[in-house]
GROMACS .gro file of C-alpha atoms in nm:
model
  427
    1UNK     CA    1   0.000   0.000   0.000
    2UNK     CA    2   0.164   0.351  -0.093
    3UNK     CA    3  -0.016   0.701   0.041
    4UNK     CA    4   0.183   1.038  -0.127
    5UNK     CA    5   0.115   1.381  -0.128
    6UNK     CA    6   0.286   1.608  -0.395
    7UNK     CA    7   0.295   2.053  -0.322
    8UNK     CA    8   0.458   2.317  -0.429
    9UNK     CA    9   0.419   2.687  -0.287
   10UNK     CA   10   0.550   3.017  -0.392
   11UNK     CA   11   0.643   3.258  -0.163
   12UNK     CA   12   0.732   3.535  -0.403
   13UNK     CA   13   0.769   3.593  -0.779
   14UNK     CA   14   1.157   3.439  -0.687
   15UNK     CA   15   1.099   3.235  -0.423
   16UNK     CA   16   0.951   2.919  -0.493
   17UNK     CA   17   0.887   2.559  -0.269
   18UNK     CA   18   0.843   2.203  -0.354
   19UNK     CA   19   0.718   1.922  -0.105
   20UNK     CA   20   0.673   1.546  -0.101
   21UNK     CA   21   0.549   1.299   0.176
   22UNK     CA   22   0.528   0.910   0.098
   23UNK     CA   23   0.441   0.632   0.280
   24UNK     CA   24   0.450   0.269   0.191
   25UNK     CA   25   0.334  -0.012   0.378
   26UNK     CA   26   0.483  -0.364   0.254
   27UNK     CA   27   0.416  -0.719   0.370
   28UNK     CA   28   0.500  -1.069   0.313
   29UNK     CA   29   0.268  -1.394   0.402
   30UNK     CA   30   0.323  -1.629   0.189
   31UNK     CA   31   0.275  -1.968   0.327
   32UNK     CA   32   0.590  -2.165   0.358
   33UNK     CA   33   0.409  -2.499   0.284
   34UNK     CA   34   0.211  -2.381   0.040
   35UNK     CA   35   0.541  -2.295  -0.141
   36UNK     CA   36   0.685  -2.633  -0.112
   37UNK     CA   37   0.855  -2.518   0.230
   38UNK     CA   38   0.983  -2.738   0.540
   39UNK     CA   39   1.191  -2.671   0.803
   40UNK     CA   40   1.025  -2.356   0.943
   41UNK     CA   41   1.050  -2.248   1.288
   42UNK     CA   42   0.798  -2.422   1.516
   43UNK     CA   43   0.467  -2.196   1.523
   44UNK     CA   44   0.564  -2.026   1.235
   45UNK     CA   45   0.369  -2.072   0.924
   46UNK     CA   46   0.480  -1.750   0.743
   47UNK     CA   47   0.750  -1.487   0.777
   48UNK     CA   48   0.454  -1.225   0.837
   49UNK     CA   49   0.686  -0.957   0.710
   50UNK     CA   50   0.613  -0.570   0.767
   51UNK     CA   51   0.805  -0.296   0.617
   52UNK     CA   52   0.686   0.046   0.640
   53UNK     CA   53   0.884   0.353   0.481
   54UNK     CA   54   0.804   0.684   0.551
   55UNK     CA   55   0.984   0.959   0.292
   56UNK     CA   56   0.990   1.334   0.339
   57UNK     CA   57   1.132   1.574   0.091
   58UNK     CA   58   1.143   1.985   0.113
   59UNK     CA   59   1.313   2.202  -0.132
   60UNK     CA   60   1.334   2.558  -0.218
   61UNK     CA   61   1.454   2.755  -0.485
   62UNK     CA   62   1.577   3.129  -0.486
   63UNK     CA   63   1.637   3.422  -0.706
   64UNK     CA   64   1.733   3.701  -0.430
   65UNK     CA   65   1.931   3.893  -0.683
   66UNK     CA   66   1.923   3.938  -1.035
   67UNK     CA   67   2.291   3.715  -1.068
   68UNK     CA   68   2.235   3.486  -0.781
   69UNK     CA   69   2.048   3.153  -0.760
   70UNK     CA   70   2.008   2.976  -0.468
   71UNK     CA   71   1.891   2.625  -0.403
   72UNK     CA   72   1.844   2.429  -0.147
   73UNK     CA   73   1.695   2.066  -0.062
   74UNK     CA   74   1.651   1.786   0.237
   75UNK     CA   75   1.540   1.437   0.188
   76UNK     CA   76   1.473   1.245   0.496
   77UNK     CA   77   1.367   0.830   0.440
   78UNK     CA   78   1.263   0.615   0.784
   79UNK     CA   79   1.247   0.243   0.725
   80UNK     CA   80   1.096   0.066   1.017
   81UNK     CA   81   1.130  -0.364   0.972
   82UNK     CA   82   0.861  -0.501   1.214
   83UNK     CA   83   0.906  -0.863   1.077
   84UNK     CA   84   0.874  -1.090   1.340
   85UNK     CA   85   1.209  -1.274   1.490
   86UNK     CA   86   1.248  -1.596   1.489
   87UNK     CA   87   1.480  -1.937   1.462
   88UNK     CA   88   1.537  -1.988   1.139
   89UNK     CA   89   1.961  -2.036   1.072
   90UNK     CA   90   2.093  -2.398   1.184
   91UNK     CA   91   2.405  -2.433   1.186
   92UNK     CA   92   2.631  -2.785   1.245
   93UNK     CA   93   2.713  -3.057   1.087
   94UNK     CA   94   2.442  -3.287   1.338
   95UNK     CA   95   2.166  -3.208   1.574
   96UNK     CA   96   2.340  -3.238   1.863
   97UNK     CA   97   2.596  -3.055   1.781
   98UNK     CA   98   2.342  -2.767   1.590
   99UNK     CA   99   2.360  -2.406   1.670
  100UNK     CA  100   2.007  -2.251   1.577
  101UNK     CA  101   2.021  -1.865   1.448
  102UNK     CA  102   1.718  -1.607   1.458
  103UNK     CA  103   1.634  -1.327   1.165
  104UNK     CA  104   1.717  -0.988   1.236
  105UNK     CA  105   1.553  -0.675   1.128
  106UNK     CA  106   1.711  -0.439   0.854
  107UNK     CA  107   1.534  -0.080   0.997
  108UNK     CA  108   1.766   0.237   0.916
  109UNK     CA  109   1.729   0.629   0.919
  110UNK     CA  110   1.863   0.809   0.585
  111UNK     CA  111   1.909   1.218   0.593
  112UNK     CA  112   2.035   1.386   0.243
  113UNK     CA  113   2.108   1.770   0.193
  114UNK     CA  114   2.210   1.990  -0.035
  115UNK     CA  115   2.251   2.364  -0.090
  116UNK     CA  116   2.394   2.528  -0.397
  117UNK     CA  117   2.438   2.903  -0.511
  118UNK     CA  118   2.508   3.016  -0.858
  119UNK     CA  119   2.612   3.355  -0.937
  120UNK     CA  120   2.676   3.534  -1.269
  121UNK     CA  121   3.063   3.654  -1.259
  122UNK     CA  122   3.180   3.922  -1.477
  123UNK     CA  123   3.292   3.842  -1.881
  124UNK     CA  124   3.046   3.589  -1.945
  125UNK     CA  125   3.156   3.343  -1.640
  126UNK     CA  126   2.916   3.211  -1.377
  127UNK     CA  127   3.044   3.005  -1.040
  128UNK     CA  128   2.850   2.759  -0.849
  129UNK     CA  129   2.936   2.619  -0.532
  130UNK     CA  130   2.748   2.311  -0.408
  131UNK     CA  131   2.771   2.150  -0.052
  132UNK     CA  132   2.635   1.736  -0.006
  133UNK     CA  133   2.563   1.577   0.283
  134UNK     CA  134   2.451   1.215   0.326
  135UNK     CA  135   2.375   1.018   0.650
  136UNK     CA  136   2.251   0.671   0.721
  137UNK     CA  137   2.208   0.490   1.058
  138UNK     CA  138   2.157   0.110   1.031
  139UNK     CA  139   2.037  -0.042   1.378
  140UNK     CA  140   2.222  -0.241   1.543
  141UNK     CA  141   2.121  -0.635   1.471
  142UNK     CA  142   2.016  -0.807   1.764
  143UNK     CA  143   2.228  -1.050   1.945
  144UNK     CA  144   2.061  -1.382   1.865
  145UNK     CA  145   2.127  -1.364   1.487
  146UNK     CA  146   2.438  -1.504   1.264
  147UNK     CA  147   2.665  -1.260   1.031
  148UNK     CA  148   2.896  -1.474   0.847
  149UNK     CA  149   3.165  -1.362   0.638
  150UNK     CA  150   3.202  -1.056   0.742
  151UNK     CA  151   3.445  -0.897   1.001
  152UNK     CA  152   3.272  -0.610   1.122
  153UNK     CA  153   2.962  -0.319   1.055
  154UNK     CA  154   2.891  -0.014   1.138
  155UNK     CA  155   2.557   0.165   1.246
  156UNK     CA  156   2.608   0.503   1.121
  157UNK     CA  157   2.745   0.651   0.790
  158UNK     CA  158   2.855   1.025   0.692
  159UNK     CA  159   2.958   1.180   0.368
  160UNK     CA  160   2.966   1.553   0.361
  161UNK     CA  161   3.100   1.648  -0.035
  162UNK     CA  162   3.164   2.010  -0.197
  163UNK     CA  163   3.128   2.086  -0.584
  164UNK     CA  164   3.251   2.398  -0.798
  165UNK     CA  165   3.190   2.450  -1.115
  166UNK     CA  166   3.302   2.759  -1.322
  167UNK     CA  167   3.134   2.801  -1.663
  168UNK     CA  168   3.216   3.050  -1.941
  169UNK     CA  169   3.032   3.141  -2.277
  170UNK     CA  170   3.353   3.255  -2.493
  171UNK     CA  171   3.181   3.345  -2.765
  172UNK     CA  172   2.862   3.285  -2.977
  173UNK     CA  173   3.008   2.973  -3.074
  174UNK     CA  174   3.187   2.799  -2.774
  175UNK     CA  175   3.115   2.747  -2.410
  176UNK     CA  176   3.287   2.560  -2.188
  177UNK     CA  177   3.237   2.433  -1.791
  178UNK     CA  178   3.485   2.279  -1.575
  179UNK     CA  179   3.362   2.094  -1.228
  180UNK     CA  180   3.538   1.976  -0.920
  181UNK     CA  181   3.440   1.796  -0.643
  182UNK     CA  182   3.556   1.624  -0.335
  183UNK     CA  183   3.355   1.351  -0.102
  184UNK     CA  184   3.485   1.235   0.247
  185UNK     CA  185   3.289   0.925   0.381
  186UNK     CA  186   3.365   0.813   0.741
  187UNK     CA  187   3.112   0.612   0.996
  188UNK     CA  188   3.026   0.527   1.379
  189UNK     CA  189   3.291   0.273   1.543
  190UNK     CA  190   3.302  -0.070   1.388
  191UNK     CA  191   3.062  -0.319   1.522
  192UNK     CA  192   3.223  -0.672   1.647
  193UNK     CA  193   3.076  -0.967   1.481
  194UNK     CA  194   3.094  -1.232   1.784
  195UNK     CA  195   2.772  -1.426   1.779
  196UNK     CA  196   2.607  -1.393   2.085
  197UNK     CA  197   2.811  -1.112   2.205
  198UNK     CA  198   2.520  -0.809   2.149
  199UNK     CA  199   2.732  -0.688   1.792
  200UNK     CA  200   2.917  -0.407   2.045
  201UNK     CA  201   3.075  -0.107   1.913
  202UNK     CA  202   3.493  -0.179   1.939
  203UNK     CA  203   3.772   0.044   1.817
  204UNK     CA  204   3.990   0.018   1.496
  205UNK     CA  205   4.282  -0.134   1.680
  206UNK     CA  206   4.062  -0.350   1.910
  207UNK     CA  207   3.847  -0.519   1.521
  208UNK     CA  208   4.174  -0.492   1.347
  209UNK     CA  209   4.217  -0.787   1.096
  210UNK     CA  210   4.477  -0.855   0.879
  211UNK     CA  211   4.280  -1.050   0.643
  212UNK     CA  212   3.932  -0.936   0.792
  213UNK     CA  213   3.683  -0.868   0.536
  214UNK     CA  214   3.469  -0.529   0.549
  215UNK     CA  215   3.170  -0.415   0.329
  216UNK     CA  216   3.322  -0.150   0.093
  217UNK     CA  217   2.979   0.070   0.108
  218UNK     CA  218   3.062   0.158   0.485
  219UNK     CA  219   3.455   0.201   0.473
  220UNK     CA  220   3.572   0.527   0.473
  221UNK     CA  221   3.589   0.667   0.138
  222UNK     CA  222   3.776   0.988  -0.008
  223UNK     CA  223   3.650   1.073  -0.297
  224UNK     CA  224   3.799   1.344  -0.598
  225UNK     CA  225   3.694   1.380  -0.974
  226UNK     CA  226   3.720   1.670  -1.198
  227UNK     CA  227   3.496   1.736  -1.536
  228UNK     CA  228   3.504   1.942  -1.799
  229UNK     CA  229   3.301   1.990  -2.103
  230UNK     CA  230   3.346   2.202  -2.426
  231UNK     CA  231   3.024   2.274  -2.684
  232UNK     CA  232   3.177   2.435  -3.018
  233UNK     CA  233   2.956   2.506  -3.356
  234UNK     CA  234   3.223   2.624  -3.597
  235UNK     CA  235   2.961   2.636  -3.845
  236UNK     CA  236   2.607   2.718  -3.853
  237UNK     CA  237   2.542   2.352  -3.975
  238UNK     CA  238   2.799   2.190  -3.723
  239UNK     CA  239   2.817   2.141  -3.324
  240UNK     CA  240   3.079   1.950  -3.201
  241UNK     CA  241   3.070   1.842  -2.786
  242UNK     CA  242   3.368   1.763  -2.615
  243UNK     CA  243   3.398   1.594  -2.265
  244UNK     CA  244   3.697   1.489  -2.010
  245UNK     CA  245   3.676   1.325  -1.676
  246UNK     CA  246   3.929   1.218  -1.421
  247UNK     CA  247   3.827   1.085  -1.089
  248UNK     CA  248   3.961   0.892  -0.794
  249UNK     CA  249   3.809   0.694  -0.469
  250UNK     CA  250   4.033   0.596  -0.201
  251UNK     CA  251   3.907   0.341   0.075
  252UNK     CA  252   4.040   0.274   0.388
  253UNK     CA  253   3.938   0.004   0.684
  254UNK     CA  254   4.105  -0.150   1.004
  255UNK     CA  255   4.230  -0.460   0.703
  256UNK     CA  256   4.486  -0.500   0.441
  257UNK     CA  257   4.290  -0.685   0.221
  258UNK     CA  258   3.978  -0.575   0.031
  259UNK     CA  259   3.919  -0.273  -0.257
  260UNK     CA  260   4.179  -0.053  -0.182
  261UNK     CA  261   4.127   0.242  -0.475
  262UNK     CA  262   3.941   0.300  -0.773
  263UNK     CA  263   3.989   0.525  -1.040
  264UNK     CA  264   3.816   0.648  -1.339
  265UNK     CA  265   3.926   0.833  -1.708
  266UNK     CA  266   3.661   0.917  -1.935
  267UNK     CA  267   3.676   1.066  -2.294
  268UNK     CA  268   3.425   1.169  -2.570
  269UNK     CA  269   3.319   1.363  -2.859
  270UNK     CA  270   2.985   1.372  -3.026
  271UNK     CA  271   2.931   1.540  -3.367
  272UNK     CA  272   2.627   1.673  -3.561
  273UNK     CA  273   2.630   1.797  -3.907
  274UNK     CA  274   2.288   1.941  -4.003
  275UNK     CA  275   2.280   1.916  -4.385
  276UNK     CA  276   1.908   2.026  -4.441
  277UNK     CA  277   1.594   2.089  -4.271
  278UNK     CA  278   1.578   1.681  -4.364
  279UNK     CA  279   1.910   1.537  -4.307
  280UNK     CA  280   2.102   1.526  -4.031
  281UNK     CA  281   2.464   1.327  -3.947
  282UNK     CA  282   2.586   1.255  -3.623
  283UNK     CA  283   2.892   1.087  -3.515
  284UNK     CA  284   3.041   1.005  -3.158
  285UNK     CA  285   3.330   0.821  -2.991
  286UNK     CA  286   3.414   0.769  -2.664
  287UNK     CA  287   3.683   0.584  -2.408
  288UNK     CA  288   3.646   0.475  -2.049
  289UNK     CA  289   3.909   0.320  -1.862
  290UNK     CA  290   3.877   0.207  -1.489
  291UNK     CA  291   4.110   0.043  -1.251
  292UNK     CA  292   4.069  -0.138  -0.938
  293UNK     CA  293   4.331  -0.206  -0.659
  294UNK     CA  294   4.228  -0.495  -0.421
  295UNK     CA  295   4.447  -0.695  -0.247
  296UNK     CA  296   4.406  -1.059  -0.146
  297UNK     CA  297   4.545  -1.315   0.057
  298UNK     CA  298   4.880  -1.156  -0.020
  299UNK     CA  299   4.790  -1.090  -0.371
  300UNK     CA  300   4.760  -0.713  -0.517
  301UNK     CA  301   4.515  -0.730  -0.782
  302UNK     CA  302   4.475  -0.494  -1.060
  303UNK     CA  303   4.187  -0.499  -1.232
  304UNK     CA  304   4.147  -0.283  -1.519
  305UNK     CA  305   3.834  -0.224  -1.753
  306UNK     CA  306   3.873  -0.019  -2.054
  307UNK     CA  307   3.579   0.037  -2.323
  308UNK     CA  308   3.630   0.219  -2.689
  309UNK     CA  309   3.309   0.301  -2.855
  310UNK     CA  310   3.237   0.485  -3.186
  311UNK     CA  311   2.889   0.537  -3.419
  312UNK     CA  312   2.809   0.728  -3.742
  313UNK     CA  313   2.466   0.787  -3.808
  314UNK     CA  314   2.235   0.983  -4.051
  315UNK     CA  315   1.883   1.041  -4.033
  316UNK     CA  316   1.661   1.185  -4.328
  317UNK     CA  317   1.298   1.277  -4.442
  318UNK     CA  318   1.309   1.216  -4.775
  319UNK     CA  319   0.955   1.288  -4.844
  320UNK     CA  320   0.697   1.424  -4.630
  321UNK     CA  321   0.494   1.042  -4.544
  322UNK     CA  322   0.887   0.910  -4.512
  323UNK     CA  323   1.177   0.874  -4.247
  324UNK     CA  324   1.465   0.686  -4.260
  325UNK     CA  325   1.758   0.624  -4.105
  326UNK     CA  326   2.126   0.429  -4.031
  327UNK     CA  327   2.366   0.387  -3.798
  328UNK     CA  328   2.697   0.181  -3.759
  329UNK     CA  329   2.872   0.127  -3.427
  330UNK     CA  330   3.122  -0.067  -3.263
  331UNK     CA  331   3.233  -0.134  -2.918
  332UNK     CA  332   3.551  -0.300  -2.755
  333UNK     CA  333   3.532  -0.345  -2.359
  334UNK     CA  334   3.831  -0.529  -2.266
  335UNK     CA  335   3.913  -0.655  -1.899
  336UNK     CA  336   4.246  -0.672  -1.769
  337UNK     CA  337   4.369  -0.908  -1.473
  338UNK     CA  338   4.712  -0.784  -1.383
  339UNK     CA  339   4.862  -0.888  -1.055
  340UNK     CA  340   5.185  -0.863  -0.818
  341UNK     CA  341   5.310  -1.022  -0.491
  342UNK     CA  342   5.209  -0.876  -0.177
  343UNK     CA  343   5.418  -0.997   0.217
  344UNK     CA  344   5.384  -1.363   0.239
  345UNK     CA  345   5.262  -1.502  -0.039
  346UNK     CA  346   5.360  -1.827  -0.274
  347UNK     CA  347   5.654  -1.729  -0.514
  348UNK     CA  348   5.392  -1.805  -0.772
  349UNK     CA  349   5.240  -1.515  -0.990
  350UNK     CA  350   5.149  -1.346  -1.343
  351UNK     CA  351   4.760  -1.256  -1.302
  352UNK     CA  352   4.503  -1.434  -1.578
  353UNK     CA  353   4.422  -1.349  -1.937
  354UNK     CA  354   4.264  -1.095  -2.086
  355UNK     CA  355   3.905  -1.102  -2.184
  356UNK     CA  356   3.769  -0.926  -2.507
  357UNK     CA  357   3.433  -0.861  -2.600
  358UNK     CA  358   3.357  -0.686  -2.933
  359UNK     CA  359   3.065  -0.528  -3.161
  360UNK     CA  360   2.945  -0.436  -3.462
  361UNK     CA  361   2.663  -0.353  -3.539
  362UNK     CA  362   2.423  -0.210  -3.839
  363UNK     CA  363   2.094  -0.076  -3.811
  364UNK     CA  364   1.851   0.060  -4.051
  365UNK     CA  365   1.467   0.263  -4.013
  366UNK     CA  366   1.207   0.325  -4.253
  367UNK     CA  367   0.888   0.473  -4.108
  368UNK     CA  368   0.608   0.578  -4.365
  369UNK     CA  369   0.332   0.777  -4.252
  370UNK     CA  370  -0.021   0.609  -4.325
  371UNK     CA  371  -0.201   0.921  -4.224
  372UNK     CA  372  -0.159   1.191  -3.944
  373UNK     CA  373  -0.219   0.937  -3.647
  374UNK     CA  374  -0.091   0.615  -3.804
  375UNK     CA  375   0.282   0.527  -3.914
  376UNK     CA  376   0.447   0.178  -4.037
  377UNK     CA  377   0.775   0.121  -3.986
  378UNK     CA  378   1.044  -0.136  -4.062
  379UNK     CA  379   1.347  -0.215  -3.865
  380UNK     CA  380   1.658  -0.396  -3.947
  381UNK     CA  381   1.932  -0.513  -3.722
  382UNK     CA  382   2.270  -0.678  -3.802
  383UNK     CA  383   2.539  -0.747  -3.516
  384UNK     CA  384   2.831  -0.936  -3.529
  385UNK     CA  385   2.980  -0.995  -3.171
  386UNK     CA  386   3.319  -1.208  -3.029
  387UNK     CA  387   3.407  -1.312  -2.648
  388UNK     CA  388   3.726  -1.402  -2.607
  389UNK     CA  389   3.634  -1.559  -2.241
  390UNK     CA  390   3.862  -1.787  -2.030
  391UNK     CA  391   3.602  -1.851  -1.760
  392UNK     CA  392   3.430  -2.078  -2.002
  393UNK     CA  393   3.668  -2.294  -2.059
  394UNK     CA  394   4.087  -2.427  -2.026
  395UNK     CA  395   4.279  -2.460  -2.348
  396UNK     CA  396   3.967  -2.546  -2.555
  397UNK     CA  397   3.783  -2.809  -2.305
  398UNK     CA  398   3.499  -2.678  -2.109
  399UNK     CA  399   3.481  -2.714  -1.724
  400UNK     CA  400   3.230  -3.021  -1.594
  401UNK     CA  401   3.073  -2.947  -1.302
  402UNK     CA  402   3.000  -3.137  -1.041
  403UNK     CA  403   2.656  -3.346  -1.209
  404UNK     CA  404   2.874  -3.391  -1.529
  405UNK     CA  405   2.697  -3.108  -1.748
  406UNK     CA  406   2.949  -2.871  -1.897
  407UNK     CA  407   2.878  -2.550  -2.058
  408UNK     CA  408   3.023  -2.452  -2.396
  409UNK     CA  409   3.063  -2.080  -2.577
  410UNK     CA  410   3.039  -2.005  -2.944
  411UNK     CA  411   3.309  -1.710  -2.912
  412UNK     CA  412   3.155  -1.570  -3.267
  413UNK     CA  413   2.800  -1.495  -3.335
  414UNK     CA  414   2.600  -1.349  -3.575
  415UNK     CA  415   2.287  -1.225  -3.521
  416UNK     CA  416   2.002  -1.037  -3.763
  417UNK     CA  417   1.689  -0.881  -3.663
  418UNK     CA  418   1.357  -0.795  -3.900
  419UNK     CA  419   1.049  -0.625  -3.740
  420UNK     CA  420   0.768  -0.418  -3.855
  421UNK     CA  421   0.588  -0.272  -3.635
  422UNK     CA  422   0.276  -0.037  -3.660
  423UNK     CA  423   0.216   0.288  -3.474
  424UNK     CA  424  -0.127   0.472  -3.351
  425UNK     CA  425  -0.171   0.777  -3.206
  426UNK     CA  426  -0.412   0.888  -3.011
  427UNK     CA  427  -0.464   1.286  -3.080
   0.00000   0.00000   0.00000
């Protein structure tokens, strides 16, 4: 069941407010032996799950001065689990020597904020400066339930991020914006895992593990990426868009192993060359690249992803009942599996193969107007696709699995695609 209420209010000519209030009430009943169940806690017939989440949302938005806008917004989401707790986890490899686990209940408190002002500078520039806050408190799980393979959470989350951004029309014909911004992500103490301990709060030194394994969305986190972006029409028939990103997350918990840094590089350029009123070309290409750092039982992995992407297109009308159009694109994502010796491990190394998937593919439109509501129109798709993939298989032979069955992969395919399709609408 879902109950919202959407507002908005203005206070002046410049002044203007937007509201929101939901509330959701979700359960679960199923039957357990009605689903082909056994096993269930004795009593219990159902999980009689109960989730309720309340949302509240209040922004405002601000022109004091001509040159200045301001902005500012606060999101505030309650989710309260009222499932019932109860035995369910057994764990041991008889009766007697059985351990028997409850549920817990996932309830947690999320606050987000942001303000931003944006002022009109002086030869065609204009600043903005933007301040993020996130929080999130997790309650504590209770005592009688299992957390395995983990080393440790945390209750409580904080991120509090600033942005800048300087843009600048340079002329008629070019504008450009650069953007910076910079995250820090830090938490309550870790919580101790010990079952039957109460989860207690510990310090870093006191949870400290070696090879301990933490969740990477409640580590601390620093994070910095810078942006910028470039919009040029040389000519009155051409608009080119450039774009450049660079960012960088750095993680840190009381282990050496786990996701240690990330970073990210990001190219592009998109083209559009308006011939006529009826044809149009466009044209992109783009480049991603990111890179992982996680060590591992003594193992530094680096694990790189990089993606090249390019198009051409044109789309025409060469008559007034038809539209047609092609495109041809390709893609190579490649993954990289590089990786080095860390303290104490086996004088064995060298990382794993590449993998390489690539695409091509054609397409082709024809839409012909039946009359002003209703349109045919006729699609064709060719793709041709390889995956070089290890995980399938070892120097040609597929792995068996445990009942025998193996699964093979046709590194090649082909693949071609026909539809017509017909189009009403309703005016």
């Amino acid at each position: 069941h879902k109950l919202y209420l959407d507002g908005n209010y203005a206070f002046t000519p410049t002044t203007r407010a937007t509201f929101r209030y939901a509330y959701t009430h979700a359960t679960q009943n199923a039957d357990y032996a009605g689903m082909g169940l056994t096993g269930a806690p004795a009593g219990v017939s159902n999980l009689d799950g109960v989730v309720n989440n309340s949302l509240a949302q209040f922004g405002v938005t601000a022109r004091p001065i001509a040159k200045l806008s301001l902005l500012g917004n606060v999101r505030y989401e309650d989710k309260e689990d009222e499932t019932p707790i109860a035995l369910y986890t057994v764990t041991g490899a008889s009766p007697s020597g059985a351990t028997t686990f409850t549920n817990s209940q996932s309830s947690s408190r999320k606050l987000n904020g942001k303000l931003e002002a944006s002022y009109s500078l002086p030869d065609n520039y204009r600043g903005t400066l933007g301040l993020d806050y996130q929080s999130a408190h997790r309650d504590r799980p209770v005592s009688t339930t299992l957390i395995d393979g983990l080393s440790g959470l945390r209750e409580d989350t904080h991120e509090l991020g600033y942005r800048a951004e300087l843009r600048r029309s340079m002329s008629e014909t070019i504008n450009a914006t650069v953007s910076f911004v910079h995250t820090k992500r830090d938490g309550s103490s870790w919580l101790s895992l010990t079952p039957g301990a109460g989860f207690p709060a510990v310090s870093d030194a006191a949870i400290f593990n070696a090879n301990g394994a933490f969740p990477t969305t409640l580590e601390d986190r620093t994070r910095d990426k810078v942006k910028a972006m470039a919009d040029w029409t040389p000519l009155a028939a051409l608009s080119l868009q450039f774009t450049l990103e660079d960012g960088k997350d750095s993680y840190t918990a009381p282990t050496e192993q786990g996701l240690r840094d990330t970073d990210v590089k990001a190219y592009g350029l998109d083209a559009v060359w308006t011939l006529s009123d009826k044809w149009k070309f466009t044209a992109y290409w783009n480049q991603n690249k990111q890179t992982l750092h996680v060590n591992q039982a003594g193992y530094l992995a680096e694990l790189a992803n990089s993606n090249d992407s390019a198009s051409l297109g044109v789309i025409g009308k060469p008559s007034a009942k038809y539209d047609v159009g092609a495109s041809l694109s390709y893609m190579n994502d490649r993954n990289r599996y590089q990786q080095s010796l860390g303290s104490g491990a086996a004088l064995v190394g060298g990382g794993l193969p590449d993998i390489n998937y690539r695409v091509t593919a054609l397409k082709l439109f024809g839409k012909y107007a039946l009359d002003k509501n209703a349109d045919v129109r006729l699609d064709l798709l060719h793709q041709r696709a390889k995956l070089d993939d290890w995980t399938w298989a070892s120097n040609g032979t597929p792995f068996v699995y445990s009942d025998n069955t193996s699964v093979s992969l046709q590194p090649s395919q082909n693949v071609t695609f026909i539809g017509i399709s017909y189009i009403y609408k309703f005016q």
